[in-house]
Tab-separated table of C-alpha atoms in Angstrom:
chain	number	residue	atom	x	y	z
F	1	MET	CA	5.355	38.782	-37.445
F	2	MET	CA	3.847	36.804	-34.528
F	3	HIS	CA	0.200	37.398	-33.638
F	4	ASN	CA	-0.165	35.836	-30.208
F	5	ALA	CA	-1.566	39.005	-28.607
F	6	ILE	CA	-5.001	40.398	-29.314
F	7	ASP	CA	-4.794	42.876	-32.165
F	8	ASP	CA	-7.865	44.958	-33.019
F	9	GLN	CA	-6.517	45.609	-36.505
F	10	ASP	CA	-6.300	41.860	-37.147
F	11	ILE	CA	-9.894	41.404	-36.003
F	12	HIS	CA	-11.040	44.257	-38.247
F	13	ARG	CA	-9.277	42.700	-41.255
F	14	VAL	CA	-11.027	39.396	-40.633
F	15	ILE	CA	-14.428	41.025	-40.168
F	16	ASP	CA	-13.938	43.091	-43.328
F	17	GLY	CA	-13.224	39.885	-45.248
F	18	PHE	CA	-16.429	38.263	-44.041
F	19	ILE	CA	-18.401	41.416	-44.838
F	20	ASP	CA	-16.954	41.604	-48.360
F	21	PHE	CA	-17.915	37.996	-49.028
F	22	PHE	CA	-21.402	38.562	-47.670
F	23	ARG	CA	-21.960	41.590	-49.896
F	24	GLN	CA	-20.817	39.652	-52.945
F	25	ASN	CA	-22.927	36.570	-52.214
F	26	VAL	CA	-26.000	37.629	-50.261
F	27	ASN	CA	-28.190	37.257	-53.358
F	28	ASN	CA	-26.301	34.304	-54.819
F	29	PRO	CA	-28.637	31.270	-55.048
F	30	ASN	CA	-25.577	28.983	-54.942
F	31	PHE	CA	-23.852	30.238	-51.807
F	32	GLU	CA	-20.609	28.208	-51.663
F	33	PHE	CA	-18.785	27.686	-48.396
F	34	ALA	CA	-15.745	26.582	-50.413
F	35	GLU	CA	-15.564	30.081	-51.896
F	36	LEU	CA	-15.804	31.586	-48.408
F	37	LYS	CA	-12.841	29.500	-47.297
F	38	LYS	CA	-10.882	30.391	-50.433
F	39	LEU	CA	-11.266	34.095	-49.637
F	40	MET	CA	-10.726	33.916	-45.874
F	41	GLU	CA	-7.782	31.537	-45.474
F	42	PRO	CA	-5.186	34.044	-46.777
F	43	ILE	CA	-6.639	36.647	-44.405
F	44	PHE	CA	-6.536	34.230	-41.468
F	45	ARG	CA	-2.906	33.370	-42.237
F	46	LYS	CA	-1.888	37.004	-42.596
F	47	THR	CA	-3.507	37.946	-39.287
F	48	GLY	CA	-1.986	35.041	-37.359
F	49	TYR	CA	-5.039	32.797	-36.956
F	50	ARG	CA	-3.273	29.920	-38.683
F	51	SER	CA	-0.039	29.892	-36.679
F	52	THR	CA	-1.240	28.014	-33.597
F	53	GLN	CA	-0.281	24.519	-34.838
F	54	GLY	CA	-3.649	23.260	-33.664
F	55	GLY	CA	-2.740	23.013	-29.977
F	56	GLY	CA	-5.275	23.090	-27.160
F	57	GLY	CA	-4.618	26.591	-25.817
F	58	ASN	CA	-8.099	27.943	-26.544
F	59	ILE	CA	-10.977	25.613	-27.348
F	60	LEU	CA	-14.487	26.448	-28.548
F	61	ILE	CA	-17.369	24.005	-28.078
F	62	LEU	CA	-20.524	24.906	-29.995
F	63	HIS	CA	-23.735	23.050	-29.224
F	64	GLU	CA	-26.982	23.909	-30.971
F	65	GLY	CA	-29.109	21.047	-29.630
F	66	ALA	CA	-31.916	21.078	-27.085
F	67	VAL	CA	-31.464	20.201	-23.399
F	68	GLY	CA	-31.562	16.439	-23.972
F	69	ASP	CA	-28.894	16.748	-26.668
F	70	PHE	CA	-26.771	18.868	-24.337
F	71	ILE	CA	-26.948	16.288	-21.544
F	72	ALA	CA	-25.926	13.627	-24.068
F	73	ALA	CA	-22.828	15.722	-24.834
F	74	SER	CA	-21.842	16.105	-21.156
F	75	ALA	CA	-19.394	13.191	-21.254
F	76	ALA	CA	-17.711	14.644	-24.338
F	77	ILE	CA	-17.269	18.021	-22.621
F	78	ARG	CA	-15.712	16.307	-19.613
F	79	GLU	CA	-13.317	14.347	-21.827
F	80	ILE	CA	-12.251	17.459	-23.745
F	81	ARG	CA	-11.239	19.027	-20.427
F	82	ARG	CA	-9.419	15.850	-19.376
F	83	ILE	CA	-7.408	15.796	-22.608
F	84	TYR	CA	-6.697	19.546	-22.509
F	85	PRO	CA	-6.427	20.347	-18.766
F	86	SER	CA	-4.849	23.797	-19.246
F	87	ALA	CA	-6.961	25.049	-22.137
F	88	HIS	CA	-9.350	27.983	-21.934
F	89	ILE	CA	-12.662	26.379	-22.956
F	90	THR	CA	-15.604	28.430	-24.207
F	91	LEU	CA	-18.996	26.737	-24.468
F	92	ILE	CA	-21.803	28.105	-26.618
F	93	VAL	CA	-25.304	26.671	-26.026
F	94	ARG	CA	-28.907	27.578	-26.699
F	95	SER	CA	-30.447	29.721	-23.951
F	96	GLU	CA	-32.650	26.860	-22.688
F	97	SER	CA	-29.485	24.942	-21.693
F	98	LYS	CA	-27.903	27.904	-19.912
F	99	ASN	CA	-29.246	26.981	-16.468
F	100	LEU	CA	-27.535	23.584	-16.631
F	101	ALA	CA	-24.342	24.803	-18.308
F	102	GLU	CA	-23.752	27.502	-15.688
F	103	CYS	CA	-22.539	24.877	-13.217
F	104	CYS	CA	-20.415	22.891	-15.659
F	105	PRO	CA	-16.979	22.515	-13.994
F	106	TYR	CA	-15.161	21.830	-17.262
F	107	ILE	CA	-15.514	25.215	-18.950
F	108	ASP	CA	-14.075	28.682	-18.390
F	109	GLU	CA	-16.588	30.750	-20.332
F	110	LEU	CA	-20.269	30.312	-21.223
F	111	ILE	CA	-22.186	32.014	-24.016
F	112	ALA	CA	-25.911	31.384	-24.437
F	113	GLU	CA	-27.417	32.371	-27.776
F	114	ASP	CA	-30.552	31.510	-29.732
F	115	PHE	CA	-29.070	31.399	-33.201
F	116	ARG	CA	-30.301	28.068	-34.516
F	117	LEU	CA	-32.378	27.997	-37.689
F	118	ASP	CA	-35.838	26.682	-36.933
F	119	ASN	CA	-36.679	23.505	-38.841
F	120	LYS	CA	-39.204	25.126	-41.167
F	121	THR	CA	-36.832	27.915	-42.173
F	122	PHE	CA	-33.915	25.524	-42.502
F	123	GLN	CA	-35.797	23.113	-44.753
F	124	SER	CA	-36.811	25.994	-47.020
F	125	LEU	CA	-33.130	26.777	-47.660
F	126	LEU	CA	-32.133	23.336	-48.922
F	127	PRO	CA	-30.395	22.138	-51.011
F	128	THR	CA	-28.534	25.450	-51.323
F	129	MET	CA	-28.376	28.180	-48.703
F	130	THR	CA	-30.350	30.773	-50.631
F	131	ASN	CA	-30.836	32.985	-47.585
F	132	ILE	CA	-27.723	32.543	-45.481
F	133	ALA	CA	-28.185	36.056	-44.123
F	134	GLN	CA	-30.274	34.795	-41.197
F	135	VAL	CA	-27.325	33.139	-39.499
F	136	TYR	CA	-24.400	34.880	-41.193
F	137	LYS	CA	-25.127	38.303	-39.719
F	138	SER	CA	-25.722	37.061	-36.157
F	139	HIS	CA	-22.610	34.886	-36.325
F	140	LEU	CA	-20.525	37.797	-37.548
F	141	ILE	CA	-21.631	39.955	-34.613
F	142	LEU	CA	-20.847	37.190	-32.112
F	143	ALA	CA	-17.469	36.521	-33.733
F	144	SER	CA	-16.471	40.175	-33.715
F	145	GLU	CA	-17.632	40.880	-30.165
F	146	LYS	CA	-16.538	37.712	-28.323
F	147	LEU	CA	-14.869	34.980	-30.354
F	148	LEU	CA	-12.123	36.331	-32.594
F	149	ARG	CA	-10.272	37.806	-29.626
F	150	ARG	CA	-9.709	34.329	-28.199
F	151	ARG	CA	-7.767	33.030	-31.235
F	152	TYR	CA	-9.187	29.529	-30.862
F	153	ASN	CA	-6.894	26.657	-31.737
F	154	LEU	CA	-9.674	24.103	-31.862
F	155	ALA	CA	-13.462	24.041	-32.224
F	156	PHE	CA	-15.971	21.219	-31.777
F	157	ALA	CA	-19.075	22.129	-33.787
F	158	TYR	CA	-21.945	19.885	-32.691
F	159	THR	CA	-24.539	19.949	-35.429
F	160	TYR	CA	-27.819	18.136	-36.075
F	161	ALA	CA	-29.497	17.080	-39.348
F	162	ASP	CA	-27.555	19.051	-41.957
F	163	ASN	CA	-27.755	22.445	-40.307
F	164	PRO	CA	-24.669	24.530	-41.226
F	165	SER	CA	-25.087	26.986	-38.359
F	166	MET	CA	-22.471	25.620	-35.933
F	167	PRO	CA	-19.696	24.744	-38.422
F	168	LEU	CA	-20.138	28.196	-39.957
F	169	LEU	CA	-19.860	29.913	-36.578
F	170	ALA	CA	-16.825	27.758	-35.723
F	171	TYR	CA	-15.169	28.944	-38.919
F	172	MET	CA	-16.089	32.586	-38.308
F	173	SER	CA	-14.520	32.315	-34.833
F	174	GLY	CA	-11.155	31.880	-36.545
F	175	ALA	CA	-10.576	28.378	-35.159
F	176	GLU	CA	-7.764	26.585	-36.954
F	177	ILE	CA	-9.068	23.028	-36.459
F	178	ILE	CA	-12.817	22.401	-36.729
F	179	VAL	CA	-14.215	19.007	-35.732
F	180	SER	CA	-17.729	18.388	-37.017
F	181	ARG	CA	-20.014	16.006	-38.828
F	182	PHE	CA	-21.799	16.317	-42.123
F	183	GLN	CA	-24.528	14.279	-43.733
F	184	GLY	CA	-27.116	14.637	-46.461
F	185	PHE	CA	-26.342	17.732	-48.493
F	186	GLY	CA	-23.019	18.360	-46.711
F	187	LEU	CA	-23.267	22.099	-47.353
F	188	TYR	CA	-20.642	23.058	-44.803
F	189	PHE	CA	-18.187	20.236	-45.537
F	190	PRO	CA	-15.424	22.560	-46.878
F	191	LEU	CA	-15.237	24.320	-43.487
F	192	ILE	CA	-14.451	21.126	-41.516
F	193	THR	CA	-10.845	20.058	-40.990
F	194	GLU	CA	-11.655	16.896	-38.972
F	195	VAL	CA	-14.716	15.143	-40.401
F	196	VAL	CA	-16.615	12.920	-37.969
F	197	PRO	CA	-17.947	9.826	-39.789
F	198	GLN	CA	-21.710	9.684	-39.879
F	199	LYS	CA	-22.963	6.665	-37.929
F	200	SER	CA	-26.682	6.152	-37.613
F	201	PHE	CA	-27.630	2.557	-36.930
F	202	GLY	CA	-27.870	1.770	-33.229
F	203	TYR	CA	-25.791	4.830	-32.409
F	204	HIS	CA	-26.803	6.689	-29.262
F	205	ALA	CA	-26.591	10.489	-29.129
F	206	ALA	CA	-24.012	10.242	-26.317
F	207	ASP	CA	-21.798	8.011	-28.458
F	208	ALA	CA	-22.228	10.427	-31.353
F	209	ALA	CA	-21.041	13.317	-29.154
F	210	LEU	CA	-18.055	11.341	-27.874
F	211	GLY	CA	-17.284	10.444	-31.481
F	212	TYR	CA	-16.216	14.039	-32.137
F	213	VAL	CA	-13.464	13.721	-29.533
F	214	GLU	CA	-12.516	10.220	-30.639
F	215	GLN	CA	-12.164	11.453	-34.218
F	216	LEU	CA	-9.669	14.082	-33.116
F	217	ILE	CA	-7.518	11.911	-30.838
F	218	LYS	CA	-7.903	8.796	-33.044
F	219	ALA	CA	-8.624	6.619	-30.003
F	220	PRO	CA	-11.698	5.357	-28.116
F	221	LEU	CA	-12.784	6.935	-24.850
F	222	VAL	CA	-13.409	4.705	-21.841
F	223	ASN	CA	-15.377	6.934	-19.442
F	224	ARG	CA	-18.744	7.433	-21.157
F	225	GLU	CA	-20.902	8.335	-18.139
F	226	LEU	CA	-23.208	11.310	-18.586
F	227	GLU	CA	-23.289	14.175	-16.101
F	228	ALA	CA	-25.533	17.015	-14.980
F	229	TRP	CA	-24.337	19.758	-12.650
F	230	VAL	CA	-25.944	21.584	-9.720
F	231	ASP	CA	-24.840	23.920	-6.964
F	232	GLN	CA	-25.393	23.796	-3.213
F	233	ALA	CA	-28.491	25.986	-3.417
F	234	ASP	CA	-30.121	23.509	-5.805
F	235	LEU	CA	-29.430	20.619	-3.422
F	236	GLU	CA	-30.744	22.596	-0.454
F	237	PHE	CA	-33.911	23.401	-2.404
F	238	ALA	CA	-34.485	19.716	-3.133
F	239	GLN	CA	-33.876	18.728	0.480
F	240	SER	CA	-36.289	21.373	1.724
F	241	ILE	CA	-39.170	20.369	-0.520
F	242	LEU	CA	-38.930	16.575	-0.765
F	243	PRO	CA	-40.445	14.139	1.751
F	244	SER	CA	-38.046	12.275	4.013
F	245	ALA	CA	-38.823	9.009	2.238
F	246	THR	CA	-36.554	5.988	2.051
F	247	LYS	CA	-37.870	5.164	-1.432
F	248	LEU	CA	-38.709	7.968	-3.843
F	249	TYR	CA	-39.567	7.545	-7.541
F	250	ALA	CA	-39.766	10.364	-10.084
F	251	ILE	CA	-42.627	10.525	-12.583
F	252	GLY	CA	-41.499	12.487	-15.642
F	253	LEU	CA	-44.158	14.221	-17.715
F	254	GLY	CA	-43.697	16.291	-20.831
F	255	GLY	CA	-41.378	15.979	-23.796
F	256	ALA	CA	-40.934	18.234	-26.807
F	257	ALA	CA	-43.273	16.167	-29.022
F	258	VAL	CA	-46.765	15.614	-27.626
F	259	ARG	CA	-46.934	12.162	-29.262
F	260	LYS	CA	-44.391	11.086	-26.585
F	261	HIS	CA	-46.756	11.966	-23.716
F	262	TYR	CA	-48.146	8.989	-21.845
F	263	PRO	CA	-51.748	9.750	-20.734
F	264	PRO	CA	-51.788	11.246	-17.207
F	265	LYS	CA	-54.729	9.078	-16.105
F	266	PHE	CA	-52.671	6.016	-17.060
F	267	TYR	CA	-49.803	7.310	-14.936
F	268	ALA	CA	-52.208	7.793	-12.025
F	269	GLU	CA	-53.495	4.225	-12.338
F	270	PHE	CA	-49.939	2.866	-12.500
F	271	ILE	CA	-48.917	4.925	-9.449
F	272	ASN	CA	-51.904	3.593	-7.525
F	273	MET	CA	-50.844	0.026	-8.339
F	274	LEU	CA	-47.393	0.657	-6.848
F	275	LEU	CA	-48.715	2.578	-3.837
F	276	ARG	CA	-50.982	-0.322	-2.912
F	277	GLU	CA	-48.076	-2.741	-3.177
F	278	ASP	CA	-45.445	-0.734	-1.263
F	279	SER	CA	-46.404	1.353	1.785
F	280	GLU	CA	-42.964	3.025	1.935
F	281	LEU	CA	-42.965	4.279	-1.636
F	282	HIS	CA	-43.347	7.988	-2.456
F	283	PHE	CA	-43.518	9.772	-5.825
F	284	VAL	CA	-42.525	13.194	-7.107
F	285	ILE	CA	-43.926	14.506	-10.388
F	286	ILE	CA	-41.476	16.551	-12.475
F	287	GLY	CA	-42.027	18.514	-15.665
F	288	GLY	CA	-42.145	21.977	-17.160
F	289	LYS	CA	-44.785	24.684	-17.113
F	290	THR	CA	-46.562	23.074	-20.074
F	291	ASP	CA	-47.030	19.932	-17.982
F	292	ILE	CA	-48.920	21.569	-15.105
F	293	GLU	CA	-52.322	20.516	-16.464
F	294	ASP	CA	-51.284	16.880	-16.934
F	295	ALA	CA	-49.775	16.845	-13.443
F	296	ALA	CA	-53.067	18.107	-12.016
F	297	ILE	CA	-54.874	15.203	-13.732
F	298	VAL	CA	-52.433	12.749	-12.159
F	299	MET	CA	-52.888	14.310	-8.720
F	300	ALA	CA	-56.691	14.236	-9.048
F	301	ASN	CA	-56.621	10.502	-9.726
F	302	VAL	CA	-54.052	9.153	-7.259
F	303	GLU	CA	-55.305	7.576	-4.054
F	304	SER	CA	-52.636	8.765	-1.638
F	305	ASP	CA	-50.898	11.829	-0.263
F	306	ARG	CA	-47.536	10.183	-0.974
F	307	VAL	CA	-47.289	12.012	-4.306
F	308	LEU	CA	-45.684	15.462	-4.592
F	309	ASP	CA	-46.373	17.647	-7.633
F	310	LEU	CA	-43.388	19.784	-8.748
F	311	ALA	CA	-44.412	20.219	-12.400
F	312	GLY	CA	-43.576	23.744	-13.542
F	313	LYS	CA	-41.968	24.614	-10.203
F	314	THR	CA	-38.300	23.808	-10.794
F	315	THR	CA	-35.419	24.849	-13.021
F	316	PHE	CA	-33.427	22.213	-14.871
F	317	ARG	CA	-30.781	22.277	-12.140
F	318	GLN	CA	-33.364	22.003	-9.376
F	319	THR	CA	-34.942	19.091	-11.249
F	320	THR	CA	-31.501	17.481	-11.402
F	321	ALA	CA	-31.106	17.972	-7.651
F	322	VAL	CA	-34.548	16.454	-7.009
F	323	LEU	CA	-33.618	13.447	-9.123
F	324	SER	CA	-30.443	12.960	-7.082
F	325	PHE	CA	-32.693	11.994	-4.139
F	326	CYS	CA	-34.726	9.510	-6.201
F	327	SER	CA	-34.050	5.841	-6.836
F	328	MET	CA	-35.941	5.413	-10.131
F	329	TYR	CA	-37.278	7.464	-13.050
F	330	ILE	CA	-40.594	6.471	-14.613
F	331	GLY	CA	-41.683	8.679	-17.439
F	332	ASN	CA	-41.669	10.062	-20.919
F	333	ASP	CA	-38.703	10.348	-23.267
F	334	SER	CA	-37.820	13.926	-22.326
F	335	SER	CA	-34.994	16.069	-20.992
F	336	ALA	CA	-36.008	14.878	-17.497
F	337	MET	CA	-35.274	11.282	-18.487
F	338	HIS	CA	-31.759	12.216	-19.606
F	339	LEU	CA	-31.230	14.178	-16.381
F	340	ALA	CA	-32.240	10.998	-14.560
F	341	VAL	CA	-29.647	9.062	-16.572
F	342	ALA	CA	-27.024	11.635	-15.583
F	343	ASN	CA	-27.958	10.784	-11.979
F	344	ALA	CA	-27.477	7.063	-12.773
F	345	LEU	CA	-31.154	6.251	-12.123
F	346	PRO	CA	-32.810	3.142	-13.564
F	347	CYS	CA	-35.485	4.186	-16.052
F	348	LEU	CA	-38.893	2.874	-17.059
F	349	ASN	CA	-40.017	4.602	-20.268
F	350	PRO	CA	-43.392	4.264	-22.007
F	351	ASN	CA	-42.386	5.109	-25.572
F	352	CYS	CA	-44.492	6.119	-28.574
F	353	PHE	CA	-42.426	4.186	-31.166
F	354	PRO	CA	-44.402	1.142	-32.434
F	355	LEU	CA	-42.376	-2.075	-32.512
F	356	ASP	CA	-43.682	-3.027	-35.963
F	357	ARG	CA	-42.242	0.207	-37.401
F	358	MET	CA	-38.739	-0.297	-35.988
F	359	GLN	CA	-35.935	0.273	-38.493
F	360	PRO	CA	-32.136	0.136	-38.070
F	361	GLU	CA	-32.246	3.889	-37.466
F	362	ASN	CA	-34.903	5.013	-35.001
F	363	ILE	CA	-35.409	7.443	-32.173
F	364	VAL	CA	-35.361	4.683	-29.530
F	365	ASP	CA	-31.840	3.570	-30.444
F	366	ARG	CA	-30.643	7.165	-30.437
F	367	TRP	CA	-32.306	8.231	-27.187
F	368	TYR	CA	-32.694	5.214	-24.909
F	369	PRO	CA	-31.639	5.715	-21.238
F	370	TYR	CA	-27.873	5.520	-21.680
F	371	GLY	CA	-25.762	3.261	-19.502
F	372	VAL	CA	-28.366	2.530	-16.806
F	373	PRO	CA	-30.769	-0.383	-16.243
F	374	SER	CA	-33.854	0.446	-18.291
F	375	MET	CA	-37.087	-0.887	-19.695
F	376	ILE	CA	-38.659	0.723	-22.741
F	377	VAL	CA	-42.297	-0.209	-23.316
F	378	CYS	CA	-43.526	0.411	-26.855
F	379	PRO	CA	-46.873	-0.149	-28.553
F	380	SER	CA	-46.636	-3.454	-30.395
F	381	TYR	CA	-48.296	-2.051	-33.508
F	382	ALA	CA	-48.765	1.344	-35.090
F	383	LEU	CA	-52.318	2.628	-35.169
F	384	GLU	CA	-53.979	2.853	-38.569
F	385	GLU	CA	-53.019	6.450	-39.311
F	386	CYS	CA	-49.314	5.700	-38.730
F	387	ARG	CA	-49.021	2.328	-40.488
F	388	GLN	CA	-48.381	3.712	-43.953
F	389	PHE	CA	-45.516	5.923	-42.823
F	390	MET	CA	-41.910	5.013	-42.011
F	391	ARG	CA	-40.355	7.743	-39.905
F	392	PHE	CA	-37.477	8.174	-37.508
F	393	THR	CA	-40.034	9.025	-34.812
F	394	GLY	CA	-42.339	6.059	-35.538
F	395	CYS	CA	-45.653	7.609	-34.516
F	396	ILE	CA	-46.423	10.668	-36.639
F	397	ALA	CA	-49.338	12.130	-34.665
F	398	LYS	CA	-49.318	15.510	-32.968
F	399	ILE	CA	-51.256	14.154	-29.979
F	400	PRO	CA	-50.736	11.128	-27.691
F	401	HIS	CA	-51.621	8.428	-30.194
F	402	CYS	CA	-49.805	5.093	-30.608
F	403	ILE	CA	-48.524	5.402	-27.029
F	404	THR	CA	-52.097	5.149	-25.690
F	405	GLN	CA	-52.036	1.402	-26.447
F	406	ILE	CA	-49.620	0.866	-23.540
F	407	THR	CA	-51.740	-0.007	-20.505
F	408	PRO	CA	-50.840	0.676	-16.858
F	409	GLN	CA	-50.643	-3.118	-16.464
F	410	ASN	CA	-48.056	-3.229	-19.292
F	411	LEU	CA	-46.044	-0.637	-17.381
F	412	PHE	CA	-46.422	-2.543	-14.101
F	413	ASP	CA	-45.208	-5.791	-15.689
F	414	ALA	CA	-42.197	-3.968	-17.153
F	415	TYR	CA	-41.478	-2.453	-13.737
F	416	LYS	CA	-41.196	-5.949	-12.252
F	417	ILE	CA	-38.722	-6.940	-14.961
F	418	LEU	CA	-36.749	-3.749	-14.347
F	419	LEU	CA	-36.360	-4.605	-10.667
F	420	GLU	CA	-34.802	-7.911	-11.689
F	421	ARG	CA	-32.419	-6.176	-14.095
F	422	ILE	CA	-31.397	-3.703	-11.403
F	423	ALA	CA	-30.552	-6.617	-9.107
F	424	GLU	CA	-28.451	-8.115	-11.913
F	425	ASN	CA	-26.790	-4.706	-12.610
F	426	ASN	CA	-27.802	-5.129	-16.237
F	427	SER	CA	-27.504	-1.765	-17.989
F	428	GLU	CA	-28.458	-2.951	-21.473
F	429	PRO	CA	-31.801	-1.415	-22.519
F	430	LEU	CA	-34.648	-3.877	-22.960
F	431	ILE	CA	-37.438	-2.953	-25.370
F	432	ILE	CA	-40.751	-4.803	-25.087
F	433	GLY	CA	-44.157	-4.503	-26.736
F	434	SER	CA	-47.515	-3.773	-25.198
F	435	ILE	CA	-48.920	-7.219	-26.086
């Protein structure tokens, strides 16, 4: 019997199988995904979810990362559409990325959900998923209401750390081929049909995202440019609010971790240095609602009216549109920096990672401004409290800490070097110390 059409009875059989497994294992301290697959595969075959031959008719892309991670995956989403031009593509993202994803031209359907395990809860579940109920139940509802009806041929499950949430949801969607990565404990490894090799050293997040597609097609991808999408209303908003300046630089505040925040008074001093040097230069401050106070400090300390404060006043798409009228991004390692990269802007980034704590795997290598001319200015040495620790993030403080060693003059000197690299069209990132 062929099962190409949507069959409610088939969906009910699949859901019943997942429910039965949940009831049998909800209190099992050694929840095994291999056992889940052993139970469900016969049901999937019987109900026609394993008869698609893995073609690209319906594709599911699951992305649990934050906005910066999502922007880094934009090239991969574009390439999936290029390879499968006729497929129906469903994209699932966290709600914070919804505003950007709504204008993505490469998808047919968008689902925004907040289903990711928070880090504290997730860490408490390792090394075995002793409380899988938190994600299992929500995934089952989403699968039954929206996903199983699509009969996905293929799913790309973008996951971070060793969080099993996305590969599990990909499996519960009924997808025949699941492309994903595992590392560390590898809890969800049995659910993956195409395993993406784990590469850490010097491997940017954008390359990691493209690696999922390259693993499937067994070939490298040439077009690796990142994208961000806006509509006409976003562009009109930017045009209406920005000065008619021939040279406009964006100052990006914020960032998820406060240790990444360059002091606002330092930004003001740096801006003043550039304003004195160039009478045609204007600035626009961008950031979220949590950056309003820092933006006010900048505005109180600049010596010109050629600075516009938009912190907390724009959506992600409107920020993207504003950046499209700028010629440089100067600011923190944040979602705004990656939106600037998607607009092909040169970037000057004061970064909290001390040079003397650099390891083969570090947050700078994974999140530098991708594919554009850039200068990354780091503190040359970790401050005392951070010297005894070796972490992916370098600085371990919960306040601006090691980054405060970078002076406005350090930033100004790096700016001069960046101008030279722009003239040379040199898109390799250059990392320098504060002394």
